Amino acid sequence: MTLMKKAVPLFKALLSLWIVYNIFTMLVMPNVGAYFGRVTSRFITPYANTVGLNASWNFFSPDPAHTMYIRYTVRYLDADGNETKESVEGYFPEEKNRGVSAPSRKRDLYAMRFMVIEPKRLRILMGPWLCKQYPESTSIEMEHVIETVPPLDQVVTLKDETVKDLSQELQFVREFYSCVGEANDEVEL
């Protein structure tokens, strides 16, 4: 009888460990491609394959979105092409890396995405608008920039680097608009 009394707590402990291990496997295996899943896969994948818990459901949130914005350069040139005023570099939306918190500023994010879906919108809509914002300007250069978010593996491996250093800046669309003598019409869209 005493042997039976000692076996019951041991059985309960082992059963509890097995239940926790199963729950852990069920939570990790659906997204084994994520960083945590790859780190722990050697402990759970053989078991999950044996008992059929190896299905990928991908119910975890996706990777964070990359930062997107329009970088523009306003040029002030005379008839000979000499700079009359120093060029101005700006961003649309202005909060390019800080995130937009005000609800009224979120409209700028949607406008930026609308502009870059069809590149000629930059030239036809954004160019004239920027020329009105900078009345003495002669030309505007606009480019759609994406700052990538480095993968977690890379950040973990290169611990001494900052996330900003690991990020890449990609330019996809580049448009030029002359503020002098151009009259674009939205009909071209």
PDB file of C-alpha atoms in Angstrom:
ATOM      1  CA  MET A   1       0.000   0.000   0.000  1.00  0.00           C
ATOM      2  CA  THR A   2       2.816   2.464   0.730  1.00  0.00           C
ATOM      3  CA  LEU A   3       4.302   1.811  -2.704  1.00  0.00           C
ATOM      4  CA  MET A   4       0.951   2.708  -4.236  1.00  0.00           C
ATOM      5  CA  LYS A   5       0.765   5.935  -2.204  1.00  0.00           C
ATOM      6  CA  LYS A   6       4.208   6.946  -3.508  1.00  0.00           C
ATOM      7  CA  ALA A   7       3.339   6.055  -7.117  1.00  0.00           C
ATOM      8  CA  VAL A   8       0.211   8.242  -7.250  1.00  0.00           C
ATOM      9  CA  PRO A   9       2.028  11.610  -6.752  1.00  0.00           C
ATOM     10  CA  LEU A  10       4.748  10.545  -9.214  1.00  0.00           C
ATOM     11  CA  PHE A  11       2.075   9.581 -11.750  1.00  0.00           C
ATOM     12  CA  LYS A  12       0.301  12.934 -11.243  1.00  0.00           C
ATOM     13  CA  ALA A  13       3.586  14.837 -11.707  1.00  0.00           C
ATOM     14  CA  LEU A  14       4.453  12.945 -14.896  1.00  0.00           C
ATOM     15  CA  LEU A  15       0.929  13.382 -16.247  1.00  0.00           C
ATOM     16  CA  SER A  16       1.080  17.121 -15.507  1.00  0.00           C
ATOM     17  CA  LEU A  17       4.440  17.419 -17.298  1.00  0.00           C
ATOM     18  CA  TRP A  18       3.066  15.518 -20.300  1.00  0.00           C
ATOM     19  CA  ILE A  19      -0.007  17.797 -20.439  1.00  0.00           C
ATOM     20  CA  VAL A  20       2.159  20.942 -20.242  1.00  0.00           C
ATOM     21  CA  TYR A  21       4.462  19.548 -22.963  1.00  0.00           C
ATOM     22  CA  ASN A  22       1.434  18.827 -25.202  1.00  0.00           C
ATOM     23  CA  ILE A  23       0.028  22.318 -24.688  1.00  0.00           C
ATOM     24  CA  PHE A  24       3.442  23.828 -25.395  1.00  0.00           C
ATOM     25  CA  THR A  25       3.706  21.761 -28.590  1.00  0.00           C
ATOM     26  CA  MET A  26       0.209  22.797 -29.695  1.00  0.00           C
ATOM     27  CA  LEU A  27       1.049  26.477 -29.182  1.00  0.00           C
ATOM     28  CA  VAL A  28       4.447  26.437 -30.909  1.00  0.00           C
ATOM     29  CA  MET A  29       3.952  24.025 -33.822  1.00  0.00           C
ATOM     30  CA  PRO A  30       1.347  26.075 -35.696  1.00  0.00           C
ATOM     31  CA  ASN A  31       4.005  28.707 -36.344  1.00  0.00           C
ATOM     32  CA  VAL A  32       7.220  26.694 -36.272  1.00  0.00           C
ATOM     33  CA  GLY A  33       8.636  29.050 -38.928  1.00  0.00           C
ATOM     34  CA  ALA A  34       8.765  31.923 -36.413  1.00  0.00           C
ATOM     35  CA  TYR A  35      11.936  32.558 -34.450  1.00  0.00           C
ATOM     36  CA  PHE A  36      10.713  30.936 -31.221  1.00  0.00           C
ATOM     37  CA  GLY A  37       9.425  27.945 -33.167  1.00  0.00           C
ATOM     38  CA  ARG A  38      12.768  27.429 -34.903  1.00  0.00           C
ATOM     39  CA  VAL A  39      14.654  27.654 -31.598  1.00  0.00           C
ATOM     40  CA  THR A  40      12.454  25.077 -29.857  1.00  0.00           C
ATOM     41  CA  SER A  41      11.764  22.846 -32.876  1.00  0.00           C
ATOM     42  CA  ARG A  42      14.431  20.285 -32.042  1.00  0.00           C
ATOM     43  CA  PHE A  43      12.607  19.527 -28.758  1.00  0.00           C
ATOM     44  CA  ILE A  44       9.071  19.343 -30.090  1.00  0.00           C
ATOM     45  CA  THR A  45       9.105  18.499 -33.817  1.00  0.00           C
ATOM     46  CA  PRO A  46       9.854  14.749 -33.482  1.00  0.00           C
ATOM     47  CA  TYR A  47       7.041  14.356 -30.948  1.00  0.00           C
ATOM     48  CA  ALA A  48       4.646  16.559 -32.936  1.00  0.00           C
ATOM     49  CA  ASN A  49       5.301  14.564 -36.119  1.00  0.00           C
ATOM     50  CA  THR A  50       4.621  11.306 -34.294  1.00  0.00           C
ATOM     51  CA  VAL A  51       1.310  12.324 -32.709  1.00  0.00           C
ATOM     52  CA  GLY A  52       0.025  14.515 -35.570  1.00  0.00           C
ATOM     53  CA  LEU A  53       0.455  17.950 -34.003  1.00  0.00           C
ATOM     54  CA  ASN A  54       2.671  19.171 -36.820  1.00  0.00           C
ATOM     55  CA  ALA A  55       0.016  21.086 -38.773  1.00  0.00           C
ATOM     56  CA  SER A  56       0.817  24.715 -39.469  1.00  0.00           C
ATOM     57  CA  TRP A  57      -2.141  26.967 -38.713  1.00  0.00           C
ATOM     58  CA  ASN A  58      -0.284  30.316 -38.733  1.00  0.00           C
ATOM     59  CA  PHE A  59      -2.512  31.918 -36.151  1.00  0.00           C
ATOM     60  CA  PHE A  60       0.197  34.199 -34.751  1.00  0.00           C
ATOM     61  CA  SER A  61       0.383  37.797 -35.933  1.00  0.00           C
ATOM     62  CA  PRO A  62       2.420  38.520 -39.066  1.00  0.00           C
ATOM     63  CA  ASP A  63       5.764  40.272 -39.161  1.00  0.00           C
ATOM     64  CA  PRO A  64       5.671  44.011 -38.476  1.00  0.00           C
ATOM     65  CA  ALA A  65       5.009  46.234 -41.462  1.00  0.00           C
ATOM     66  CA  HIS A  66       7.829  48.097 -43.120  1.00  0.00           C
ATOM     67  CA  THR A  67       7.998  51.877 -42.859  1.00  0.00           C
ATOM     68  CA  MET A  68       6.857  53.546 -46.082  1.00  0.00           C
ATOM     69  CA  TYR A  69       6.992  57.203 -47.012  1.00  0.00           C
ATOM     70  CA  ILE A  70       7.591  59.599 -49.872  1.00  0.00           C
ATOM     71  CA  ARG A  71      10.859  61.525 -49.766  1.00  0.00           C
ATOM     72  CA  TYR A  72      10.857  64.681 -51.863  1.00  0.00           C
ATOM     73  CA  THR A  73      13.484  67.249 -52.744  1.00  0.00           C
ATOM     74  CA  VAL A  74      12.434  70.767 -53.666  1.00  0.00           C
ATOM     75  CA  ARG A  75      14.886  72.555 -55.964  1.00  0.00           C
ATOM     76  CA  TYR A  76      15.263  76.289 -56.539  1.00  0.00           C
ATOM     77  CA  LEU A  77      17.117  76.925 -59.803  1.00  0.00           C
ATOM     78  CA  ASP A  78      17.546  79.925 -62.099  1.00  0.00           C
ATOM     79  CA  ALA A  79      17.360  79.830 -65.931  1.00  0.00           C
ATOM     80  CA  ASP A  80      21.020  78.701 -66.137  1.00  0.00           C
ATOM     81  CA  GLY A  81      20.479  75.810 -63.721  1.00  0.00           C
ATOM     82  CA  ASN A  82      22.258  77.423 -60.755  1.00  0.00           C
ATOM     83  CA  GLU A  83      20.797  77.102 -57.285  1.00  0.00           C
ATOM     84  CA  THR A  84      19.177  80.310 -56.126  1.00  0.00           C
ATOM     85  CA  LYS A  85      18.165  78.866 -52.775  1.00  0.00           C
ATOM     86  CA  GLU A  86      19.224  75.774 -50.880  1.00  0.00           C
ATOM     87  CA  SER A  87      17.237  72.635 -51.765  1.00  0.00           C
ATOM     88  CA  VAL A  88      14.681  71.417 -49.237  1.00  0.00           C
ATOM     89  CA  GLU A  89      14.259  67.727 -48.406  1.00  0.00           C
ATOM     90  CA  GLY A  90      10.979  66.655 -46.910  1.00  0.00           C
ATOM     91  CA  TYR A  91       8.894  63.592 -46.166  1.00  0.00           C
ATOM     92  CA  PHE A  92       5.272  62.709 -46.654  1.00  0.00           C
ATOM     93  CA  PRO A  93       3.901  61.900 -44.158  1.00  0.00           C
ATOM     94  CA  GLU A  94       6.112  64.078 -41.984  1.00  0.00           C
ATOM     95  CA  GLU A  95       6.120  61.475 -39.177  1.00  0.00           C
ATOM     96  CA  LYS A  96       7.955  58.959 -41.365  1.00  0.00           C
ATOM     97  CA  ASN A  97       9.523  56.947 -38.521  1.00  0.00           C
ATOM     98  CA  ARG A  98       7.644  58.064 -35.445  1.00  0.00           C
ATOM     99  CA  GLY A  99       4.247  56.638 -36.270  1.00  0.00           C
ATOM    100  CA  VAL A 100       1.093  58.632 -36.788  1.00  0.00           C
ATOM    101  CA  SER A 101      -0.924  59.096 -33.622  1.00  0.00           C
ATOM    102  CA  ALA A 102      -3.438  61.803 -34.484  1.00  0.00           C
ATOM    103  CA  PRO A 103      -6.473  60.456 -36.344  1.00  0.00           C
ATOM    104  CA  SER A 104      -6.466  63.443 -38.685  1.00  0.00           C
ATOM    105  CA  ARG A 105      -2.842  62.645 -39.694  1.00  0.00           C
ATOM    106  CA  LYS A 106      -3.712  59.066 -40.666  1.00  0.00           C
ATOM    107  CA  ARG A 107      -5.196  60.516 -43.816  1.00  0.00           C
ATOM    108  CA  ASP A 108      -1.658  61.334 -44.926  1.00  0.00           C
ATOM    109  CA  LEU A 109      -0.728  57.660 -44.689  1.00  0.00           C
ATOM    110  CA  TYR A 110      -3.641  56.687 -46.888  1.00  0.00           C
ATOM    111  CA  ALA A 111      -2.834  59.480 -49.343  1.00  0.00           C
ATOM    112  CA  MET A 112       0.794  58.319 -49.543  1.00  0.00           C
ATOM    113  CA  ARG A 113      -0.256  54.740 -50.245  1.00  0.00           C
ATOM    114  CA  PHE A 114      -2.741  55.973 -52.861  1.00  0.00           C
ATOM    115  CA  MET A 115       0.039  57.936 -54.575  1.00  0.00           C
ATOM    116  CA  VAL A 116       2.501  55.067 -54.792  1.00  0.00           C
ATOM    117  CA  ILE A 117       0.013  52.481 -56.078  1.00  0.00           C
ATOM    118  CA  GLU A 118       0.085  54.257 -59.449  1.00  0.00           C
ATOM    119  CA  PRO A 119       3.408  56.121 -59.907  1.00  0.00           C
ATOM    120  CA  LYS A 120       2.062  58.745 -62.292  1.00  0.00           C
ATOM    121  CA  ARG A 121      -0.156  60.015 -59.448  1.00  0.00           C
ATOM    122  CA  LEU A 122       3.014  61.391 -57.880  1.00  0.00           C
ATOM    123  CA  ARG A 123       3.682  63.441 -60.992  1.00  0.00           C
ATOM    124  CA  ILE A 124       0.081  64.456 -61.671  1.00  0.00           C
ATOM    125  CA  LEU A 125      -1.259  65.047 -58.137  1.00  0.00           C
ATOM    126  CA  MET A 126       1.595  65.261 -55.652  1.00  0.00           C
ATOM    127  CA  GLY A 127       3.945  67.337 -57.835  1.00  0.00           C
ATOM    128  CA  PRO A 128       1.557  70.279 -58.353  1.00  0.00           C
ATOM    129  CA  TRP A 129       0.526  70.188 -54.691  1.00  0.00           C
ATOM    130  CA  LEU A 130       4.167  70.369 -53.540  1.00  0.00           C
ATOM    131  CA  CYS A 131       4.843  73.219 -55.994  1.00  0.00           C
ATOM    132  CA  LYS A 132       2.021  75.161 -54.299  1.00  0.00           C
ATOM    133  CA  GLN A 133       3.521  74.408 -50.868  1.00  0.00           C
ATOM    134  CA  TYR A 134       6.890  75.837 -52.010  1.00  0.00           C
ATOM    135  CA  PRO A 135       5.883  78.766 -54.288  1.00  0.00           C
ATOM    136  CA  GLU A 136       9.354  79.733 -55.576  1.00  0.00           C
ATOM    137  CA  SER A 137      10.405  76.167 -56.395  1.00  0.00           C
ATOM    138  CA  THR A 138      11.370  75.152 -59.915  1.00  0.00           C
ATOM    139  CA  SER A 139      11.278  71.359 -59.649  1.00  0.00           C
ATOM    140  CA  ILE A 140      10.367  68.546 -57.322  1.00  0.00           C
ATOM    141  CA  GLU A 141      11.927  65.076 -57.153  1.00  0.00           C
ATOM    142  CA  MET A 142       9.801  62.466 -55.398  1.00  0.00           C
ATOM    143  CA  GLU A 143      10.587  58.871 -54.493  1.00  0.00           C
ATOM    144  CA  HIS A 144       8.732  56.137 -52.687  1.00  0.00           C
ATOM    145  CA  VAL A 145      10.972  54.745 -49.932  1.00  0.00           C
ATOM    146  CA  ILE A 146      10.528  51.572 -47.901  1.00  0.00           C
ATOM    147  CA  GLU A 147      12.657  51.023 -44.792  1.00  0.00           C
ATOM    148  CA  THR A 148      12.650  47.303 -44.100  1.00  0.00           C
ATOM    149  CA  VAL A 149      12.343  45.734 -40.681  1.00  0.00           C
ATOM    150  CA  PRO A 150      15.214  43.261 -40.236  1.00  0.00           C
ATOM    151  CA  PRO A 151      14.271  39.656 -39.466  1.00  0.00           C
ATOM    152  CA  LEU A 152      14.457  38.643 -35.812  1.00  0.00           C
ATOM    153  CA  ASP A 153      17.135  36.036 -36.613  1.00  0.00           C
ATOM    154  CA  GLN A 154      19.404  38.739 -37.979  1.00  0.00           C
ATOM    155  CA  VAL A 155      18.830  41.021 -34.984  1.00  0.00           C
ATOM    156  CA  VAL A 156      19.605  38.176 -32.563  1.00  0.00           C
ATOM    157  CA  THR A 157      22.712  37.101 -34.489  1.00  0.00           C
ATOM    158  CA  LEU A 158      24.112  40.620 -34.868  1.00  0.00           C
ATOM    159  CA  LYS A 159      23.450  41.869 -31.330  1.00  0.00           C
ATOM    160  CA  ASP A 160      26.005  44.691 -31.557  1.00  0.00           C
ATOM    161  CA  GLU A 161      24.217  46.318 -34.514  1.00  0.00           C
ATOM    162  CA  THR A 162      21.237  48.620 -34.068  1.00  0.00           C
ATOM    163  CA  VAL A 163      17.953  47.870 -35.794  1.00  0.00           C
ATOM    164  CA  LYS A 164      18.432  51.061 -37.843  1.00  0.00           C
ATOM    165  CA  ASP A 165      21.806  49.754 -39.108  1.00  0.00           C
ATOM    166  CA  LEU A 166      20.284  46.389 -40.063  1.00  0.00           C
ATOM    167  CA  SER A 167      17.350  47.990 -41.860  1.00  0.00           C
ATOM    168  CA  GLN A 168      17.566  48.492 -45.603  1.00  0.00           C
ATOM    169  CA  GLU A 169      16.257  51.493 -47.490  1.00  0.00           C
ATOM    170  CA  LEU A 170      14.649  50.557 -50.792  1.00  0.00           C
ATOM    171  CA  GLN A 171      13.504  53.056 -53.431  1.00  0.00           C
ATOM    172  CA  PHE A 172      10.750  51.822 -55.716  1.00  0.00           C
ATOM    173  CA  VAL A 173       9.240  54.752 -57.562  1.00  0.00           C
ATOM    174  CA  ARG A 174      10.993  57.951 -58.574  1.00  0.00           C
ATOM    175  CA  GLU A 175       9.205  60.830 -60.276  1.00  0.00           C
ATOM    176  CA  PHE A 176      10.259  64.318 -61.354  1.00  0.00           C
ATOM    177  CA  TYR A 177       7.963  67.316 -61.679  1.00  0.00           C
ATOM    178  CA  SER A 178       8.864  70.725 -63.091  1.00  0.00           C
ATOM    179  CA  CYS A 179       7.008  73.545 -61.357  1.00  0.00           C
ATOM    180  CA  VAL A 180       7.767  75.967 -64.184  1.00  0.00           C
ATOM    181  CA  GLY A 181       5.403  75.857 -67.133  1.00  0.00           C
ATOM    182  CA  GLU A 182       3.779  72.465 -66.420  1.00  0.00           C
ATOM    183  CA  ALA A 183       0.049  72.195 -66.162  1.00  0.00           C
ATOM    184  CA  ASN A 184      -1.016  68.649 -65.456  1.00  0.00           C
ATOM    185  CA  ASP A 185      -4.607  67.699 -65.421  1.00  0.00           C
ATOM    186  CA  GLU A 186      -6.192  64.956 -63.376  1.00  0.00           C
ATOM    187  CA  VAL A 187      -7.805  63.722 -66.606  1.00  0.00           C
ATOM    188  CA  GLU A 188      -4.468  61.980 -67.392  1.00  0.00           C
ATOM    189  CA  LEU A 189      -5.123  59.567 -64.528  1.00  0.00           C
TER     190      LEU A 189
END
